[in-house]
Coordinates of C-alpha atoms in Angstrom, one line a residue:
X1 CA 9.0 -27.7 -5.7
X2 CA 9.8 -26.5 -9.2
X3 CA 13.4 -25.0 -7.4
X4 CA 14.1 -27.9 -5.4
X5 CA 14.3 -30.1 -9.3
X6 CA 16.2 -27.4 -11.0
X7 CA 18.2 -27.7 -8.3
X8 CA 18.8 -31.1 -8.4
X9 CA 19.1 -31.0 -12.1
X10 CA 22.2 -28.8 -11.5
X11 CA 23.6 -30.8 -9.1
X12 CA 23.2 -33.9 -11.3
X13 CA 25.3 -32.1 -13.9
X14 CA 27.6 -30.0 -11.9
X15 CA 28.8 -33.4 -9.6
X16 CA 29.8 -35.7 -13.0
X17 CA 33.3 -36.7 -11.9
X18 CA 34.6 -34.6 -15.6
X19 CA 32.6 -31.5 -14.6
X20 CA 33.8 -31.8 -11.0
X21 CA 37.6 -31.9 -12.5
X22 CA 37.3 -28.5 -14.4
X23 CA 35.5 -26.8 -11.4
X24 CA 38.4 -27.9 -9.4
X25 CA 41.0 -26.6 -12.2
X26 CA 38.9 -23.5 -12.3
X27 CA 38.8 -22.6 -8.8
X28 CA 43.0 -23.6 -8.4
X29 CA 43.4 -21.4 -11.5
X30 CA 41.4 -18.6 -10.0
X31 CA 43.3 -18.5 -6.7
X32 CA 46.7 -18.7 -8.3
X33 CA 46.2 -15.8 -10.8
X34 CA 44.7 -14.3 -7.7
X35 CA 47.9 -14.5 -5.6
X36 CA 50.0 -13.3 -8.3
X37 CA 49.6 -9.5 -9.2
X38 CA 48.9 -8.0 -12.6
X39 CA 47.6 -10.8 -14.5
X40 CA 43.8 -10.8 -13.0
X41 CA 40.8 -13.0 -14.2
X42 CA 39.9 -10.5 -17.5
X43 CA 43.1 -11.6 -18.7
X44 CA 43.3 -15.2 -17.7
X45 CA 39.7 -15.9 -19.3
X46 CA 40.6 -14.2 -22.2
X47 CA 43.6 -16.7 -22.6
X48 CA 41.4 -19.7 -22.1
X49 CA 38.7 -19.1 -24.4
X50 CA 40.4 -21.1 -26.9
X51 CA 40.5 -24.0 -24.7
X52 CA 37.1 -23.7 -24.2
X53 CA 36.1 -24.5 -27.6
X54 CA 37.1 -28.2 -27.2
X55 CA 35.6 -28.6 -24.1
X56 CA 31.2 -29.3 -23.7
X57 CA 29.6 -26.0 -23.1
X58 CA 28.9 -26.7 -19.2
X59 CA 32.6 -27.8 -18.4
X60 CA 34.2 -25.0 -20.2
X61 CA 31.7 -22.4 -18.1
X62 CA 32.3 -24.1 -15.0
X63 CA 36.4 -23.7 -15.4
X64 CA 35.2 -20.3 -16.3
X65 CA 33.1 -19.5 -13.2
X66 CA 35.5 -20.7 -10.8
X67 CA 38.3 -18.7 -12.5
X68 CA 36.4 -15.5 -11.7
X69 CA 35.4 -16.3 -7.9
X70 CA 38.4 -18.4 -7.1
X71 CA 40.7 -15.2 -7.9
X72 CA 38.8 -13.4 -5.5
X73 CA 39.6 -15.7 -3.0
X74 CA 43.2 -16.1 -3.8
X75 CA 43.8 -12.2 -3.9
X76 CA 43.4 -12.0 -0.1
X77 CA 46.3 -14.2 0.5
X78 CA 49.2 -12.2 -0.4
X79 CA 47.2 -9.0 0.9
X80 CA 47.2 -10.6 4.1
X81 CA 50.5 -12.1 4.2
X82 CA 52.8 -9.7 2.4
X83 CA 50.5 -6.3 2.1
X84 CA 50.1 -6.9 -2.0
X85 CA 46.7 -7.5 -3.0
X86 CA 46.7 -9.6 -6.0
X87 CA 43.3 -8.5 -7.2
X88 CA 41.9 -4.5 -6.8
X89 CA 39.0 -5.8 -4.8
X90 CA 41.4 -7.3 -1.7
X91 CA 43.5 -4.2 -1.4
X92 CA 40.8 -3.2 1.6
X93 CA 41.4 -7.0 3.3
X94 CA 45.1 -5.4 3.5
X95 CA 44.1 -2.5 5.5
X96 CA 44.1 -4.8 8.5
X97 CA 44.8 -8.2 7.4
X98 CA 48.7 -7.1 6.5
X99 CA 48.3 -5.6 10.2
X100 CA 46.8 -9.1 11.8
X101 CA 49.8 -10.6 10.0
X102 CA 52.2 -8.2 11.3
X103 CA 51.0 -8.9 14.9
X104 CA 51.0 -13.3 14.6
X105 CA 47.2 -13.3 13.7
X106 CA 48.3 -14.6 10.2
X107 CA 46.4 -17.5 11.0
X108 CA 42.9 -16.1 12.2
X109 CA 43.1 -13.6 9.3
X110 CA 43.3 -16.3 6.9
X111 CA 40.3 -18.3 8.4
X112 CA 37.9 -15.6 8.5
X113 CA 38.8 -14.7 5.1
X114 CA 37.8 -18.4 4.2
X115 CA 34.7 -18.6 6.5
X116 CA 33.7 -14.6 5.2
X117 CA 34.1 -16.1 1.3
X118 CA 32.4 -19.4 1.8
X119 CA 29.3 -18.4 3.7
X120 CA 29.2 -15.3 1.4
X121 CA 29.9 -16.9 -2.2
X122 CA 27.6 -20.3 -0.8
X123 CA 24.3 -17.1 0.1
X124 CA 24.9 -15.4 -3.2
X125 CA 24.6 -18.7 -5.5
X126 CA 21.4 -19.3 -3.5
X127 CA 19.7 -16.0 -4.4
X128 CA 21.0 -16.7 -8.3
X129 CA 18.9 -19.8 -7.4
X130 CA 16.0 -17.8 -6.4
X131 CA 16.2 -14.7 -8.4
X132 CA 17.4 -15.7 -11.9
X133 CA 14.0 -17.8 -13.0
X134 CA 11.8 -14.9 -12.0
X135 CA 14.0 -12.3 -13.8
X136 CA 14.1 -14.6 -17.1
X137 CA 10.2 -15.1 -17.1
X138 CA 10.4 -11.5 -17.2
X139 CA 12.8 -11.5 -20.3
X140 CA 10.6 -13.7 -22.4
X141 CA 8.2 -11.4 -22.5
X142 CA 10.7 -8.6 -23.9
X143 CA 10.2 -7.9 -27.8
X144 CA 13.2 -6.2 -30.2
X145 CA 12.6 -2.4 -28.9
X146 CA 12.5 -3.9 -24.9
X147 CA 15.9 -5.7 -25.6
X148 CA 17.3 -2.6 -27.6
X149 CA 16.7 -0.2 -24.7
X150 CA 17.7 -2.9 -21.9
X151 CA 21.4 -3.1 -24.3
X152 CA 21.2 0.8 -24.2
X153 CA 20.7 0.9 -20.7
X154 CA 23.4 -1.3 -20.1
X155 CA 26.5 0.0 -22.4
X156 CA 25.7 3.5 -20.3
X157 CA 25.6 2.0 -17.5
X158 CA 29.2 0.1 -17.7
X159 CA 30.6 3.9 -17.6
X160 CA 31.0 3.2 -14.5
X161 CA 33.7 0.4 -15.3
X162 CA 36.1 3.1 -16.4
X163 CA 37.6 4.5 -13.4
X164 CA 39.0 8.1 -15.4
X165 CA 37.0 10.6 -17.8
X166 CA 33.4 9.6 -18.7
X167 CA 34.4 11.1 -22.1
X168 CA 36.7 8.8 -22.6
X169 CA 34.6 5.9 -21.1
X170 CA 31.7 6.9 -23.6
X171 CA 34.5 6.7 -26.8
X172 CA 35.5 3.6 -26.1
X173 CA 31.9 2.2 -25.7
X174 CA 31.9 4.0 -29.5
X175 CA 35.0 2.1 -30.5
X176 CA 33.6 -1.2 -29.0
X177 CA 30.8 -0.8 -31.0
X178 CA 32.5 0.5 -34.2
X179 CA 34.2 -2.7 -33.8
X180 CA 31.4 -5.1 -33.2
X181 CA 30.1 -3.8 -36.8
X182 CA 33.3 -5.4 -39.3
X183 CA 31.9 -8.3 -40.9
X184 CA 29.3 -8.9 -43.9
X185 CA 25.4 -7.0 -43.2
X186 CA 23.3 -9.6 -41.4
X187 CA 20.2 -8.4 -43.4
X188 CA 21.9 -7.4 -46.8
X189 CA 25.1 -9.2 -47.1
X190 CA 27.0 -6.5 -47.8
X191 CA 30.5 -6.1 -46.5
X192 CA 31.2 -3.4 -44.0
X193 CA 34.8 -1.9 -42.9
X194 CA 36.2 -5.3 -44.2
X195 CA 39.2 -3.7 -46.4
X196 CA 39.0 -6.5 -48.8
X197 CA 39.9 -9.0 -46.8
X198 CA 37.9 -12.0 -46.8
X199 CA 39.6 -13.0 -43.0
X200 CA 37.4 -9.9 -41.4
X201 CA 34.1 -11.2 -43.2
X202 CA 32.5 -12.9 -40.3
X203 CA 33.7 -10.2 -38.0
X204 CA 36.7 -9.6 -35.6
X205 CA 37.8 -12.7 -34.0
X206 CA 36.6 -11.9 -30.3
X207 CA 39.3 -14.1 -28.9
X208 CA 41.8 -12.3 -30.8
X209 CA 40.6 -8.8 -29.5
X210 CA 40.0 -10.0 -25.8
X211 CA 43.4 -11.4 -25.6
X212 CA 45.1 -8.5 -27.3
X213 CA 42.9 -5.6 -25.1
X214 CA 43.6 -7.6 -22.0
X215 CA 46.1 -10.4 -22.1
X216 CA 49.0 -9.3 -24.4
X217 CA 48.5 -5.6 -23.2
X218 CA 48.8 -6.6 -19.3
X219 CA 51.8 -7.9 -20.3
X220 CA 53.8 -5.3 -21.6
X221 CA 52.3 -2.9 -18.8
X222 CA 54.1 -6.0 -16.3
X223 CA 57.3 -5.8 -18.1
X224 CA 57.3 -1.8 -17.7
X225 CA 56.9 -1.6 -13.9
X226 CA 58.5 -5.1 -13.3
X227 CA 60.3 -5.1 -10.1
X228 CA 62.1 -7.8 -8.3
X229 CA 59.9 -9.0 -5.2
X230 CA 61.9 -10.6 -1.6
X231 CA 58.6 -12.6 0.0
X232 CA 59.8 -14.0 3.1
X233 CA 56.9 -17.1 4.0
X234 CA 56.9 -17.8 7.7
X235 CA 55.1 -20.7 9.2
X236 CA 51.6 -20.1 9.5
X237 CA 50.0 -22.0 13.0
X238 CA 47.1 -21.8 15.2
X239 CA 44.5 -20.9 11.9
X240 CA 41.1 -21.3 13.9
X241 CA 39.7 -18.3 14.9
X242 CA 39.0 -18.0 18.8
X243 CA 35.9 -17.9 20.0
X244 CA 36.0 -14.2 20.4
X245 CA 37.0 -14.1 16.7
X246 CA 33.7 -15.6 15.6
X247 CA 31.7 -13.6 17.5
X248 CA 33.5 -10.3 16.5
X249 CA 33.0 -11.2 12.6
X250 CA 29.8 -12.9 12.6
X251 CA 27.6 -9.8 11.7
X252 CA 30.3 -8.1 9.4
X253 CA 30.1 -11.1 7.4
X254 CA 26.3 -10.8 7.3
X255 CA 26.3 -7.3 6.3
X256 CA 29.2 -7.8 3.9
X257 CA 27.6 -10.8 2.3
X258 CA 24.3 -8.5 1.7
X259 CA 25.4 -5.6 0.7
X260 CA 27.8 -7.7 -2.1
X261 CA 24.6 -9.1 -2.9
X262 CA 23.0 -6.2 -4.3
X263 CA 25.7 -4.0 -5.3
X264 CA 27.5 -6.8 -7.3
X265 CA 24.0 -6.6 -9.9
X266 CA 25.0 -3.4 -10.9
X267 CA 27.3 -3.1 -13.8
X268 CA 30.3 -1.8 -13.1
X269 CA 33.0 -3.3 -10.7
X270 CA 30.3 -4.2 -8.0
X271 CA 32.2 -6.7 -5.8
X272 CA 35.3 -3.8 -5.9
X273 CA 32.7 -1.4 -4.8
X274 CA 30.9 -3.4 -2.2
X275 CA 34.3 -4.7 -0.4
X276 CA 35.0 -0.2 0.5
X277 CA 31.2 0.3 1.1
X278 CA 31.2 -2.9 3.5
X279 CA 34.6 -1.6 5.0
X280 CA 33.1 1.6 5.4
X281 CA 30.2 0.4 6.7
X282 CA 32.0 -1.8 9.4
X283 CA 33.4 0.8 10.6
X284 CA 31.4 3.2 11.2
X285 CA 29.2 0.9 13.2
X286 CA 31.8 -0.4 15.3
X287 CA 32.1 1.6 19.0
X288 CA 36.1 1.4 18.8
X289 CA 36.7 2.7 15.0
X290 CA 40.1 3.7 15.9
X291 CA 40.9 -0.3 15.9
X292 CA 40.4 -0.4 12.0
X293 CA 43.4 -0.1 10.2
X294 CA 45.4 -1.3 13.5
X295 CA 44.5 -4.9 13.1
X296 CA 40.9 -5.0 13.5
X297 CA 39.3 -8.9 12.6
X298 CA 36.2 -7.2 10.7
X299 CA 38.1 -5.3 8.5
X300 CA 38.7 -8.7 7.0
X301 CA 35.7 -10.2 7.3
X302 CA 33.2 -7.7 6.0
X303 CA 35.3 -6.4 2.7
X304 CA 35.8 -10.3 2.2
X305 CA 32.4 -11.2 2.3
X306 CA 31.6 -8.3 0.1
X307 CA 33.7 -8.7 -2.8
X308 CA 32.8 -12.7 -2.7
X309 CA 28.5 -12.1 -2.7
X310 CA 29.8 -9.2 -5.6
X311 CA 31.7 -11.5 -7.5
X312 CA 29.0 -14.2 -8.1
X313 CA 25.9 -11.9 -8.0
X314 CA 27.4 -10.5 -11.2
X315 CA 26.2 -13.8 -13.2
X316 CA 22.5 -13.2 -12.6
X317 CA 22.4 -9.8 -14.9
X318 CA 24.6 -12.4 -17.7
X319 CA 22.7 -15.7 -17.2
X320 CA 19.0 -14.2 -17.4
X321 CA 19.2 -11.0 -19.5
X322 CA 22.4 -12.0 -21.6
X323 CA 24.0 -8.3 -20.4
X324 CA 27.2 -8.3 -18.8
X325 CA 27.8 -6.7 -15.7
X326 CA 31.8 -6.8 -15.7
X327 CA 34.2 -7.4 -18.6
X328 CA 34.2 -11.1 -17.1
X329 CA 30.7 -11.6 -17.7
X330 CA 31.4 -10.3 -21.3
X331 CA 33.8 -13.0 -21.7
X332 CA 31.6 -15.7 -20.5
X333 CA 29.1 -14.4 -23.1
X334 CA 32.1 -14.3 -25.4
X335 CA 32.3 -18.1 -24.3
X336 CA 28.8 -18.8 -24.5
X337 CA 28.4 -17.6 -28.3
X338 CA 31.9 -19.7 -29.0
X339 CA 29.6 -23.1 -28.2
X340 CA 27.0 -21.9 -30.3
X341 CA 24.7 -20.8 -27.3
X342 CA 22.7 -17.5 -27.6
X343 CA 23.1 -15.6 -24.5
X344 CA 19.7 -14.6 -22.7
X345 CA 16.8 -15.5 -20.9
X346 CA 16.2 -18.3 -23.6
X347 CA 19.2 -19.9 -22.5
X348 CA 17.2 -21.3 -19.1
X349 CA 14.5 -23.0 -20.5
X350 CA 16.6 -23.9 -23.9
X351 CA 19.6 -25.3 -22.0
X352 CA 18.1 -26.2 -18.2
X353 CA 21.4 -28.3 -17.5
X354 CA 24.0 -25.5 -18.1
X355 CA 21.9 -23.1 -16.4
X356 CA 21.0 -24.8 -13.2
X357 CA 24.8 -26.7 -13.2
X358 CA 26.5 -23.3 -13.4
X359 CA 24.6 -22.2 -10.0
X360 CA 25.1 -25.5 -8.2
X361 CA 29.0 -26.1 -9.3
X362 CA 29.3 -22.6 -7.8
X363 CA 28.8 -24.4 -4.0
X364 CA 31.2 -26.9 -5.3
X365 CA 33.5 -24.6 -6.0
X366 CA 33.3 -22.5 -2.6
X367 CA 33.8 -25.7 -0.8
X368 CA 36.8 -26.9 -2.8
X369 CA 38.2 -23.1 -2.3
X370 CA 38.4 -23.9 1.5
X371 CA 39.7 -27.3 1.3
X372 CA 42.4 -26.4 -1.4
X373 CA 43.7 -23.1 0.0
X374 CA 44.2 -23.0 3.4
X375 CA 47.0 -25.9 3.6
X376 CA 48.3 -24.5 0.5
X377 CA 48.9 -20.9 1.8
X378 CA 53.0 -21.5 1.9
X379 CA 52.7 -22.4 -2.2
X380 CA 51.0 -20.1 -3.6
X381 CA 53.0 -17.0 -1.3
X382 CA 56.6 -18.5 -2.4
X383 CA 55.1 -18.4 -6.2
X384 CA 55.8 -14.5 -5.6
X385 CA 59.6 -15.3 -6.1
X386 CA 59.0 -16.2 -9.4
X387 CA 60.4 -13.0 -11.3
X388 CA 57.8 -12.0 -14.2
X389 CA 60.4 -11.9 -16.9
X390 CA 60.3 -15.6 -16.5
X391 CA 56.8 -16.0 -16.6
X392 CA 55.6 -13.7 -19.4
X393 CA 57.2 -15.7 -22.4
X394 CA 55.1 -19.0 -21.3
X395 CA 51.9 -17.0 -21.0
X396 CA 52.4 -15.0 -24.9
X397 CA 53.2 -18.2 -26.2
X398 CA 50.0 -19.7 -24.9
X399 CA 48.2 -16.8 -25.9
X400 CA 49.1 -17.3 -29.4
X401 CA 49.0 -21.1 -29.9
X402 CA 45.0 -20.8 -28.6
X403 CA 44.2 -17.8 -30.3
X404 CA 45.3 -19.8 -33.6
X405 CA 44.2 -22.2 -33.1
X406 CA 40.9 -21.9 -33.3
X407 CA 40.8 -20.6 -36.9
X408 CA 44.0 -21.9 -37.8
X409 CA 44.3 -18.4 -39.3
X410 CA 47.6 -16.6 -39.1
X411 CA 45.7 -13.2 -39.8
X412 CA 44.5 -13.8 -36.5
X413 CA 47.8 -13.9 -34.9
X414 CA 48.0 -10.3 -36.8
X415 CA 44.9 -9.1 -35.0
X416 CA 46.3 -10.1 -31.5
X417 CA 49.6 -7.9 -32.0
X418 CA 47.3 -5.2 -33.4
X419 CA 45.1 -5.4 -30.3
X420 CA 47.6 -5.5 -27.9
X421 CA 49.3 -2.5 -28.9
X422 CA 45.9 -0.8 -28.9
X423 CA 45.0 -2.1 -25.2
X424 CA 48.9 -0.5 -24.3
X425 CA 48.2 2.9 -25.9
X426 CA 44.9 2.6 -23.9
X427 CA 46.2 2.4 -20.9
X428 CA 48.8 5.2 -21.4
X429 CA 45.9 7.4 -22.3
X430 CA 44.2 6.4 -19.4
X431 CA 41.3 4.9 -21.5
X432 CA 40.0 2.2 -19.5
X433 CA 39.6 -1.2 -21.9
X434 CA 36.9 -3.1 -20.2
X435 CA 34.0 -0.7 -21.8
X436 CA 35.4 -1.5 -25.6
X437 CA 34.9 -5.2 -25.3
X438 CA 31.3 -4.5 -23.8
X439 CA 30.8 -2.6 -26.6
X440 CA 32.3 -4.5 -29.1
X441 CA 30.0 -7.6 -27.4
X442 CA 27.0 -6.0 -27.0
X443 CA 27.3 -4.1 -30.2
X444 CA 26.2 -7.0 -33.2
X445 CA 23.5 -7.7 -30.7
X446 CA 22.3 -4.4 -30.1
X447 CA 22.0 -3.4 -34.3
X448 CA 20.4 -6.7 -34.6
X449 CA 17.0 -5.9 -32.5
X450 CA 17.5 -1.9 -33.5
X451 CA 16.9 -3.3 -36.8
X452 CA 14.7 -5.9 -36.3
X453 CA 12.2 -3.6 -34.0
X454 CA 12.3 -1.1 -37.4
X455 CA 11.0 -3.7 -39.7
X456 CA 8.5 -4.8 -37.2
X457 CA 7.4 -1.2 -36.7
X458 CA 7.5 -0.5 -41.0
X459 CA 10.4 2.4 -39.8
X460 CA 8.4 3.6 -36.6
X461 CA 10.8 4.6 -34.7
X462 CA 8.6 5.7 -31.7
X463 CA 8.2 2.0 -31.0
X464 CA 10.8 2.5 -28.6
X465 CA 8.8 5.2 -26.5
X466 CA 5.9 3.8 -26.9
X467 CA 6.0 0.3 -25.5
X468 CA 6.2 1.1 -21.8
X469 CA 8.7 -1.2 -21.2
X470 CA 11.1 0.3 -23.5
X471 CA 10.2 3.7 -22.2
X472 CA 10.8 2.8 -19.2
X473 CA 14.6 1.2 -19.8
X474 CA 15.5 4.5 -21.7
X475 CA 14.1 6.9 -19.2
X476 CA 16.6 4.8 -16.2
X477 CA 19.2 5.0 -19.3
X478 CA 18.9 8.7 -19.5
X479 CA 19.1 9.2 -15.7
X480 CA 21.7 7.3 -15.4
X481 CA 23.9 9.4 -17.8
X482 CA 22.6 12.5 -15.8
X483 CA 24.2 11.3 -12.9
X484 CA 27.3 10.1 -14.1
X485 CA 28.4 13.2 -15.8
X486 CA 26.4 15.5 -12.5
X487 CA 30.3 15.3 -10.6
X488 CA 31.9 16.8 -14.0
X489 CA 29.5 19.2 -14.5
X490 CA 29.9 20.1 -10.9
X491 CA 33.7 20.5 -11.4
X492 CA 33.7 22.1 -14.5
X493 CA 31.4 24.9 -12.4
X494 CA 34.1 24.7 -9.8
X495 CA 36.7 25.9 -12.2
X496 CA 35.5 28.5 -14.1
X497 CA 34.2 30.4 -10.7
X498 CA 37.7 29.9 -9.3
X499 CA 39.0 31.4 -12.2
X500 CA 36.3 34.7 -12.4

């Protein structure tokens, strides 16, 4: 009974006509920085956050939200239509859907890419609904040591974000956390790594870094490779799937939406990994694998499932532990702490509305998705024409008009060119960004109970071994490390044999 009135107290809040309107401009945002490649919904959040802060705190997460699921929708598209994913997670949809295409099956392809997302994204906000209040009763009972090790355990496990060297992954984890510490002591008052400048006492603007790591960077990386694109749209008819259709995909989407389920939890890019483990899944159960790759209807539906569950089990890890499990999620936290809302499990019972109206506008959204995208199929495609060199100019300036104007500090502008020459050198070092603002998120917060457990414990600092529930987060944390450095060690011993 106690579900059934949350429920309804999300739906209260998530169906008011002005929260309806930014779910809506979410979701069309979502899908159209979907369909177009390289900008992605890290960078289009980032943009936004300044936006946010004029916005109440449950419409600006809502636009948020359905910015993050709608591009997953939008990105199988063009990776059915014209072979170009416009998100990494629908690059498996193109395996077959490009091939669908190819063979007049635009149509079907399309459909069950809808039906795959809807009945996927509508089971995954329904096991949010089930699973988020248990896991934050949980988290209430967590003292400064349990939240300390839960923080450590989650920084080591976004390694798994970076797609290169662990070593690498692990320094910028450091530098995200080196960074989260500029500002003025919370306990003494003293000013750390501030220069002398009074701009840097209450820390790095995190708008300013996001934007700069993810936004401005993007940017130059799109001008580098920029080439001109020829998209040819054809009429698209006969979109229903046959009857063979529905029975062919039926259980792919099943198993897709469940397996996204669980594996979008894990930090890391879950939804990316669940759409290859579901396509890999699909077809080693099928009896004619050879069809995959050739045009085969559940090579569409099980990946698009996936990456759909993935994408919106991701907020349960953010809305009832305050840890993000993508750099997404640690922009919605970034967005969360803008409003002056502490991320964590206090956040359900502190702010009931925006917790339970975030789950139910995320049916809303899935529903608008189908009604919004399907007869619009033609638009978004010929928005491939659009050469970047045209688009770029609009999207810096926006970038910096919101980035100053929430301080109304030039120095912040500053801070944005200085971050998005840093996210650039990143990614020609092959340092993947996404750990750094986990760090640099997670960092003030982690210091913050390290501390606070060490006045507790009068400078103890077995506390955090012995309170089992800490033991028992830094134990997983320490296994976890094990086996994400197990493949190098394995290589390195592959090496130095070859060479003896």
């Amino acid at each position: 009974m106690e579900l059934l009135a949350n429920l309804g107290l999300g739906l209260e809040t998530a169906l008011t006509p002005y929260n309806i309107l930014y779910c809506f401009i979410g979701v069309l945002l979502g899908t159209l920085i979907g369909v177009l490649p390289g900008i992605g919904p890290t960078a289009t959040i980032a943009m936004l956050l300044p936006i946010t802060f004029t916005l109440s705190p449950v419409s600006a997460l809502i636009m948020l939200a359905g910015i993050y699921y709608g591009a997953q929708y939008g990105g199988s598209t063009t990776a059915i239509l014209i072979n170009l994913p416009g998100e990494s997670s629908s690059a498996v949809t193109a395996i077959d859907g490009y091939k669908m295409a190819r063979q007049g099956r635009a149509g079907p392809a399309l459909a069950t890419a809808a039906i795959g997302s809807f009945f996927a994204g509508t089971v995954a906000t329904l096991l949010i609904a089930l699973f988020a209040p248990p896991l934050t009763e949980v988290a209430l009972r967590f003292g400064p040591a349990e939240y300390f090790s839960l923080m450590v355990l989650g920084l080591i496990s976004s390694v798994a974000l970076a797609h290169g060297s662990v070593l690498k992954a692990i320094g910028m984890i450091v530098l995200g956390l080196m960074l989260g510490l500029v500002g003025t002591d919370i306990y003494t008052g003293t000013p750390r790594f501030t220069f002398g400048r009074l701009e840097l006492a209450d820390g790095l603007n995190f708008v300013a870094v996001a934007v700069g790591v993810f936004g401005l960077a993007e940017i130059l990386r799109n001008l580098e490779n920029e080439k001109d694109r020829e998209v040819t749209v054809q009429r698209i008819t006969n979109l229903m799937p046959t009857r063979a259709d529905l029975k062919a995909i039926a259980q792919p989407i099943l198993r897709g939406t469940l397996l996204g389920s669980l594996l979008g939890i894990l930090p890391g890019g879950g939804h990316i990994l669940s759409s290859f483990a579901s396509y890999t899944v699909e077809k080693k159960l099928s009896k004619t694998p050879e069809r995959f790759g050739q045009g085969a209807i559940e090579g569409v539906a099980g990946p698009e499932s996936a990456n759909n569950a993935g994408a919106q089990t991701s907020f349960i890890p953010m809305l009832t532990l305050g840890i993000p499990a993508n750099p997404v999620m640690a922009l919605m936290i970034g967005a969360m702490i803008i409003q002056g809302i502490t991320p964590g499990p206090n956040v359900a019972t502190d702010e009931p509305a925006l917790f339970w109206g975030i789950i139910a506008s995320m049916w809303i959204g899935n529903l608008l998705l189908v009604l919004l995208n399907l007869p619009l199929v033609g638009l978004w495609v010929r928005l491939l024409t659009i050469p970047y060199y045209l688009l770029f100019p609009a999207i810096l300036a926006f970038s910096c008009i919101g980035v100053y104007s929430i301080n109304s500090n030039a120095f912040d502008l500053y801070a944005l060119t200085v971050f998005g020459l840093l996210g650039y050198v990143l990614v020609k070092l092959d340092c993947e960004p996404a750990p750094l603002l986990l760090g640099f998120v997670l960092g003030p917060m982690l210091e913050e109970h390290l501390r606070r457990a060490m006045i507790i414990s009068r400078g103890d600092a077995t506390v955090f071994l012995t309170r089992p529930i800490s033991l028992t987060l830094l134990v997983m944390a320490a296994i976890v490390l094990v086996i994400v450095f197990l493949p190098s060690i394995a290589k390195k011993r592959e090496e130095v044999f070859q060479e003896e």
